[in-house]
Short mmCIF file of C-alpha atoms and ligand atoms in Angstrom, two decimals:
data_model
loop_
_atom_site.label_atom_id
_atom_site.label_comp_id
_atom_site.label_asym_id
_atom_site.label_seq_id
_atom_site.Cartn_x
_atom_site.Cartn_y
_atom_site.Cartn_z
CA MET A 13 -11.76 -16.89 -5.20
CA LYS A 14 -11.08 -13.09 -5.83
CA LEU A 15 -7.57 -12.07 -4.88
CA LEU A 16 -8.44 -9.56 -2.56
CA GLU A 17 -12.12 -10.46 -0.96
CA ASN A 18 -13.15 -9.56 1.85
CA LYS A 19 -9.90 -6.53 2.03
CA VAL A 20 -10.73 -2.91 2.42
CA ALA A 21 -7.71 -0.95 0.33
CA LEU A 22 -7.12 2.74 0.56
CA ILE A 23 -5.80 4.39 -2.14
CA THR A 24 -4.01 8.30 -1.91
CA GLY A 25 -4.32 10.09 -5.77
CA ALA A 26 -7.02 7.91 -7.32
CA SER A 27 -9.00 10.09 -9.12
CA ARG A 28 -6.30 9.93 -12.35
CA GLY A 29 -3.59 8.12 -13.44
CA ILE A 30 -1.88 5.34 -11.82
CA GLY A 31 -3.92 5.04 -8.70
CA GLU A 32 -7.51 5.41 -11.01
CA ALA A 33 -6.03 1.95 -12.30
CA ILE A 34 -4.88 0.36 -8.87
CA ALA A 35 -8.43 1.29 -7.64
CA LEU A 36 -10.45 -0.65 -10.64
CA LYS A 37 -7.72 -3.26 -10.66
CA PHE A 38 -8.10 -4.00 -6.61
CA ALA A 39 -11.94 -3.91 -7.08
CA GLU A 40 -11.79 -6.31 -9.83
CA GLN A 41 -10.44 -9.18 -7.26
CA GLY A 42 -13.23 -7.90 -4.51
CA ALA A 43 -11.28 -5.52 -2.12
CA GLN A 44 -13.17 -2.46 -1.05
CA ILE A 45 -11.86 1.20 -1.97
CA ALA A 46 -11.64 3.73 -0.49
CA PHE A 47 -9.72 6.25 -2.37
CA THR A 48 -8.90 10.36 -1.79
CA TYR A 49 -8.27 13.48 -4.65
CA LEU A 50 -7.35 16.94 -3.99
CA SER A 51 -9.61 18.18 -6.91
CA SER A 52 -10.89 16.49 -9.20
CA GLU A 53 -14.30 15.94 -7.70
CA GLU A 54 -15.94 14.99 -10.60
CA LYS A 55 -13.61 12.38 -11.80
CA ALA A 56 -13.69 11.17 -8.45
CA ARG A 57 -17.66 10.51 -8.19
CA MET A 58 -17.36 8.67 -11.31
CA LEU A 59 -14.75 6.23 -10.35
CA GLU A 60 -16.73 5.47 -7.25
CA GLU A 61 -19.87 4.64 -9.73
CA LYS A 62 -17.00 2.64 -11.93
CA LEU A 63 -16.16 0.86 -8.99
CA MET A 64 -19.51 0.11 -6.75
CA ALA A 65 -20.45 -0.99 -10.96
CA LEU A 66 -18.38 -4.06 -10.14
CA GLY A 67 -19.79 -4.94 -7.37
CA VAL A 68 -17.59 -3.38 -4.15
CA LYS A 69 -18.27 -0.93 -1.86
CA ALA A 70 -16.63 2.58 -2.73
CA LYS A 71 -16.29 5.89 -1.74
CA GLY A 72 -14.03 9.25 -2.63
CA TYR A 73 -12.67 11.66 0.03
CA ARG A 74 -11.27 15.02 -0.87
CA SER A 75 -8.21 14.97 1.41
CA ASP A 76 -4.77 16.34 1.45
CA ALA A 77 -2.16 13.59 1.50
CA GLY A 78 0.65 16.25 2.30
CA ASP A 79 -1.25 17.72 5.38
CA PHE A 80 -1.14 15.45 8.76
CA LYS A 81 -4.58 16.66 10.35
CA ALA A 82 -5.99 15.48 6.98
CA ALA A 83 -4.42 12.31 7.20
CA GLU A 84 -5.64 11.57 10.54
CA GLN A 85 -9.06 12.51 10.07
CA LEU A 86 -9.00 10.63 7.06
CA CYS A 87 -7.76 7.24 8.18
CA ASN A 88 -10.39 7.82 11.49
CA GLU A 89 -13.48 8.22 8.93
CA VAL A 90 -12.33 5.25 6.59
CA ALA A 91 -11.66 2.83 9.46
CA LYS A 92 -15.91 4.10 10.97
CA GLU A 93 -17.06 3.03 7.40
CA PHE A 94 -15.28 0.65 6.36
CA THR A 95 -14.12 -1.03 9.80
CA ASN A 96 -9.97 -1.74 8.78
CA ILE A 97 -7.65 -1.21 6.42
CA ASP A 98 -5.93 -4.10 5.33
CA ILE A 99 -4.07 -2.27 2.46
CA CYS A 100 -2.77 1.12 1.81
CA VAL A 101 -1.44 2.75 -1.40
CA ASN A 102 0.43 5.71 -0.92
CA ASN A 103 0.15 7.03 -5.03
CA ALA A 104 -0.69 10.98 -4.02
CA GLY A 105 2.22 13.24 -5.54
CA ILE A 106 2.64 15.79 -8.03
CA SER A 107 6.26 16.83 -9.60
CA LYS A 108 7.39 20.54 -10.50
CA ASP A 109 9.73 20.76 -12.55
CA ASN A 110 13.04 22.95 -12.27
CA LEU A 111 16.84 23.27 -12.83
CA LEU A 112 18.24 23.39 -9.20
CA LEU A 113 19.34 27.41 -10.30
CA ARG A 114 15.47 28.71 -10.48
CA LEU A 115 14.08 25.99 -8.09
CA THR A 116 12.60 27.73 -5.71
CA PRO A 117 11.90 26.76 -1.61
CA GLU A 118 7.91 27.23 -2.21
CA GLN A 119 8.57 24.53 -4.96
CA TRP A 120 10.92 22.52 -3.24
CA ASP A 121 8.24 22.70 -0.10
CA ASP A 122 5.26 21.94 -2.45
CA VAL A 123 6.90 18.88 -4.11
CA ILE A 124 8.33 16.95 -0.94
CA THR A 125 5.38 17.77 1.01
CA ALA A 126 3.17 16.20 -1.61
CA ASN A 127 5.55 13.37 -2.22
CA LEU A 128 7.60 12.48 0.79
CA LYS A 129 5.53 13.91 3.84
CA SER A 130 1.92 12.33 2.44
CA VAL A 131 4.01 8.47 2.84
CA TYR A 132 4.74 9.51 6.47
CA ASN A 133 1.12 11.59 7.23
CA LEU A 134 -0.80 8.02 5.99
CA THR A 135 1.15 5.58 7.14
CA LYS A 136 1.61 6.51 10.45
CA GLN A 137 -1.57 6.03 10.60
CA VAL A 138 -2.71 3.34 8.63
CA ILE A 139 -0.49 1.23 10.86
CA ARG A 140 -2.59 1.13 13.99
CA PRO A 141 -5.70 -1.08 12.49
CA MET A 142 -3.02 -2.79 10.56
CA MET A 143 -0.87 -3.99 14.06
CA LYS A 144 -4.35 -4.37 15.67
CA ALA A 145 -5.48 -6.93 13.17
CA ARG A 146 -1.68 -7.85 12.82
CA SER A 147 -1.46 -8.59 8.94
CA GLY A 148 -1.38 -4.88 6.51
CA SER A 149 0.25 -4.17 3.35
CA ILE A 150 1.51 -0.82 2.49
CA ILE A 151 2.70 0.52 -1.45
CA ASN A 152 4.57 2.80 -1.76
CA LEU A 153 4.43 4.99 -5.32
CA SER A 154 8.52 5.71 -5.83
CA SER A 155 9.97 6.00 -9.37
CA ILE A 156 12.84 5.33 -11.51
CA VAL A 157 13.64 8.75 -10.47
CA GLY A 158 14.40 8.07 -7.27
CA MET A 159 17.16 5.36 -7.74
CA LYS A 160 18.81 6.84 -10.89
CA GLY A 161 18.47 11.11 -10.61
CA ASN A 162 17.05 12.76 -13.23
CA GLY A 163 18.53 16.83 -14.42
CA GLY A 164 15.72 19.17 -13.75
CA GLN A 165 14.38 16.94 -11.68
CA SER A 166 16.18 17.43 -7.85
CA ALA A 167 13.20 18.26 -5.87
CA TYR A 168 10.90 14.98 -7.56
CA ALA A 169 14.29 12.62 -7.43
CA ALA A 170 14.95 13.60 -3.39
CA SER A 171 10.98 13.08 -2.56
CA LYS A 172 11.12 9.41 -4.74
CA ALA A 173 14.30 8.45 -3.20
CA GLY A 174 12.78 8.88 0.35
CA ILE A 175 10.03 7.43 -0.32
CA ILE A 176 12.43 4.20 -0.87
CA GLY A 177 14.42 4.37 2.79
CA PHE A 178 11.40 5.02 4.15
CA THR A 179 9.57 2.25 2.73
CA LYS A 180 12.59 0.09 3.89
CA SER A 181 12.89 1.00 7.08
CA ILE A 182 8.91 0.28 8.10
CA ALA A 183 9.45 -3.02 6.69
CA GLN A 184 12.13 -3.40 9.06
CA GLU A 185 10.02 -1.60 12.10
CA LEU A 186 7.10 -3.72 11.46
CA GLY A 187 7.98 -7.22 10.10
CA SER A 188 7.30 -8.90 12.69
CA ARG A 189 3.81 -8.02 13.05
CA ASN A 190 3.07 -9.44 9.41
CA ILE A 191 2.68 -5.81 7.76
CA ARG A 192 4.87 -6.07 4.34
CA CYS A 193 5.74 -2.19 3.16
CA ASN A 194 6.79 -2.22 -0.25
CA ALA A 195 7.74 0.50 -3.08
CA ILE A 196 6.96 0.48 -7.34
CA ALA A 197 9.36 2.38 -9.06
CA PRO A 198 7.36 3.24 -12.37
CA GLY A 199 9.45 4.24 -15.34
CA PHE A 200 7.61 6.12 -18.20
CA ILE A 201 4.05 5.65 -17.93
CA GLU A 202 1.42 7.27 -19.98
CA THR A 203 -1.12 9.71 -17.48
CA ASP A 204 -1.46 13.11 -16.95
CA MET A 205 1.93 13.80 -14.89
CA THR A 206 3.84 13.01 -18.40
CA HIS A 207 1.58 13.64 -20.76
CA PHE A 208 4.18 17.53 -21.63
CA LEU A 209 6.76 14.99 -22.07
CA LYS A 210 5.45 12.97 -24.46
CA ASP A 211 5.98 16.47 -26.35
CA GLY A 212 9.29 16.72 -26.99
CA GLY A 213 9.95 13.54 -29.16
CA ALA A 214 8.49 10.29 -28.23
CA GLU A 215 11.74 8.32 -29.86
CA LYS A 216 13.96 9.65 -28.08
CA TRP A 217 12.71 8.22 -24.39
CA PHE A 218 11.61 4.64 -26.76
CA GLU A 219 15.60 4.86 -27.35
CA LYS A 220 16.14 4.84 -23.60
CA ILE A 221 13.24 1.96 -23.25
CA PRO A 222 14.66 -1.73 -24.22
CA MET A 223 10.78 -2.37 -24.28
CA GLY A 224 10.53 -0.14 -27.37
CA ARG A 225 7.18 1.17 -25.74
CA PHE A 226 5.74 3.56 -22.42
CA GLY A 227 4.26 1.91 -20.04
CA THR A 228 0.54 2.04 -19.24
CA THR A 229 -1.29 2.14 -15.97
CA GLU A 230 -2.63 -1.29 -16.35
CA ASP A 231 1.50 -2.59 -16.25
CA VAL A 232 1.73 -0.80 -12.82
CA ALA A 233 -1.67 -1.76 -11.26
CA ASN A 234 -0.81 -5.14 -12.37
CA THR A 235 2.34 -5.12 -10.06
CA ALA A 236 0.31 -3.36 -7.17
CA LEU A 237 -1.91 -6.19 -6.98
CA TYR A 238 0.77 -8.50 -6.52
CA LEU A 239 1.84 -6.63 -3.62
CA ALA A 240 -1.66 -6.06 -1.85
CA SER A 241 -2.15 -9.98 -2.96
CA PRO A 242 -1.23 -13.52 -0.57
CA LEU A 243 1.20 -13.68 -3.46
CA SER A 244 3.34 -11.94 -2.26
CA THR A 245 3.21 -13.07 1.49
CA TYR A 246 7.10 -13.12 1.65
CA VAL A 247 8.14 -10.32 0.07
CA THR A 248 8.60 -6.99 2.07
CA GLY A 249 10.99 -4.25 2.03
CA GLN A 250 11.63 -4.32 -2.01
CA VAL A 251 11.66 -1.91 -4.51
CA ILE A 252 10.03 -3.08 -7.62
CA SER A 253 10.75 -0.94 -11.01
CA VAL A 254 8.39 -1.30 -13.34
CA CYS A 255 9.76 0.21 -16.16
CA GLY A 256 10.19 -1.99 -19.99
CA GLY A 257 13.83 -1.93 -18.91
CA MET A 258 14.33 1.51 -18.45
CA ASN A 259 16.89 0.75 -15.01
CA MET A 260 19.25 -1.63 -17.11
P1 NAP B 480 -1.29 11.87 -11.64
O1 NAP B 480 -1.75 11.46 -13.32
O2 NAP B 480 -0.37 13.71 -11.99
O3 NAP B 480 -2.38 11.53 -11.04
C1 NAP B 480 -2.19 12.24 -9.72
C2 NAP B 480 -3.15 11.83 -8.86
O4 NAP B 480 -2.83 12.22 -7.28
C3 NAP B 480 -4.75 12.52 -8.61
O5 NAP B 480 -5.14 12.00 -8.92
C4 NAP B 480 -4.04 13.58 -7.55
O6 NAP B 480 -5.89 14.19 -7.71
C5 NAP B 480 -3.52 13.19 -6.80
N1 NAP B 480 -3.15 13.86 -5.80
C6 NAP B 480 -2.25 14.89 -6.11
N2 NAP B 480 -1.58 15.64 -4.99
C7 NAP B 480 -2.69 15.17 -4.25
C8 NAP B 480 -2.71 15.19 -2.70
N3 NAP B 480 -1.81 16.16 -1.92
N4 NAP B 480 -3.51 14.67 -1.91
C9 NAP B 480 -4.53 13.88 -2.45
N5 NAP B 480 -4.17 13.84 -4.31
C10 NAP B 480 -3.23 14.49 -4.75
O7 NAP B 480 -0.07 11.13 -11.59
P2 NAP B 480 0.23 9.71 -11.93
O8 NAP B 480 0.59 9.56 -13.35
O9 NAP B 480 -1.10 8.49 -12.12
O10 NAP B 480 1.35 9.22 -11.15
C11 NAP B 480 0.63 8.61 -9.45
C12 NAP B 480 1.98 8.76 -8.90
O11 NAP B 480 2.70 7.41 -9.66
C13 NAP B 480 2.70 9.83 -8.30
O12 NAP B 480 3.56 9.25 -7.03
C14 NAP B 480 4.53 9.22 -9.16
O13 NAP B 480 5.10 10.37 -9.43
C15 NAP B 480 4.59 8.42 -9.45
N6 NAP B 480 5.12 7.36 -11.18
C16 NAP B 480 4.66 8.13 -11.88
C17 NAP B 480 5.00 8.06 -12.98
C18 NAP B 480 4.81 8.29 -14.42
O14 NAP B 480 5.52 8.00 -15.49
N7 NAP B 480 3.32 8.60 -14.88
C19 NAP B 480 6.49 7.26 -12.90
C20 NAP B 480 6.60 7.30 -12.00
C21 NAP B 480 6.52 7.16 -10.57
P3 NAP B 480 -6.38 15.92 -8.88
O15 NAP B 480 -6.61 14.99 -9.74
O16 NAP B 480 -7.38 15.78 -7.27
O17 NAP B 480 -5.99 16.65 -8.75
#
């Protein structure tokens, strides 16, 4: 028996990077996958095909996670098409890095909306079907930067720290309904989001990582699978760092 057999997972921002790896990992374990993207139409269609080739139902939706009304419409459509939502992965995110002296109000708002408001938007919608089913797992993508801060990333760090407070609060609100809410705090994972950092000299970064390598999207997807599956039925309100020891 696969770990997520008969489960439906909604994953935001799965056209690329960590979200895509989570979608594929969950599908390998039998989950039906509804996923979102913002602009990568072609990649989304390709992912749909890869997921269906794994033998599961899959559909990609173009939906801005930062838009409350769009999240409401998305969850209604997903609930209709897939009948239930058992797992929600709030993965969609952006970074717009700048020193505070130069950080514009627009940049601040963009990052907080895409990274933090999105988590509120989707979680508020998915808890209805989950409460009805008296079961659910919500997984939020925070970051090691939300725990430690990082110069030049104040908006990103604030959004990711906000996710941790939100996660712990929802875990307390909904634990008695058997709805779990946890966060993953990745370190430096090789994706489009971090690609530009590598140009600055990988060795400098390796020095900060006890395991001596960048993380892979699969490293994060494996942790998401644990949190989505029955292997973690008594785990809620936790932040699991996937950072090669970088947070010590
Ligand atoms: P990525 O490669 O840049 O991919 C981001 C994904 O989010 C894309 O699928 C993108 O869709 C989607 N997206 C962005 N804004 C969206 C919105 N408003 N509505 C819906 N979808 C949206 O990023 P990643 O590196 O995989 O990161 C995934 C998550 O992990 C993010 O929350 C990030 O902050 C977090 N994280 C990443 C790292 C890392 O080192 N990579 C470390 C810590 C935390 P399109 O393709 O359509 O643009």
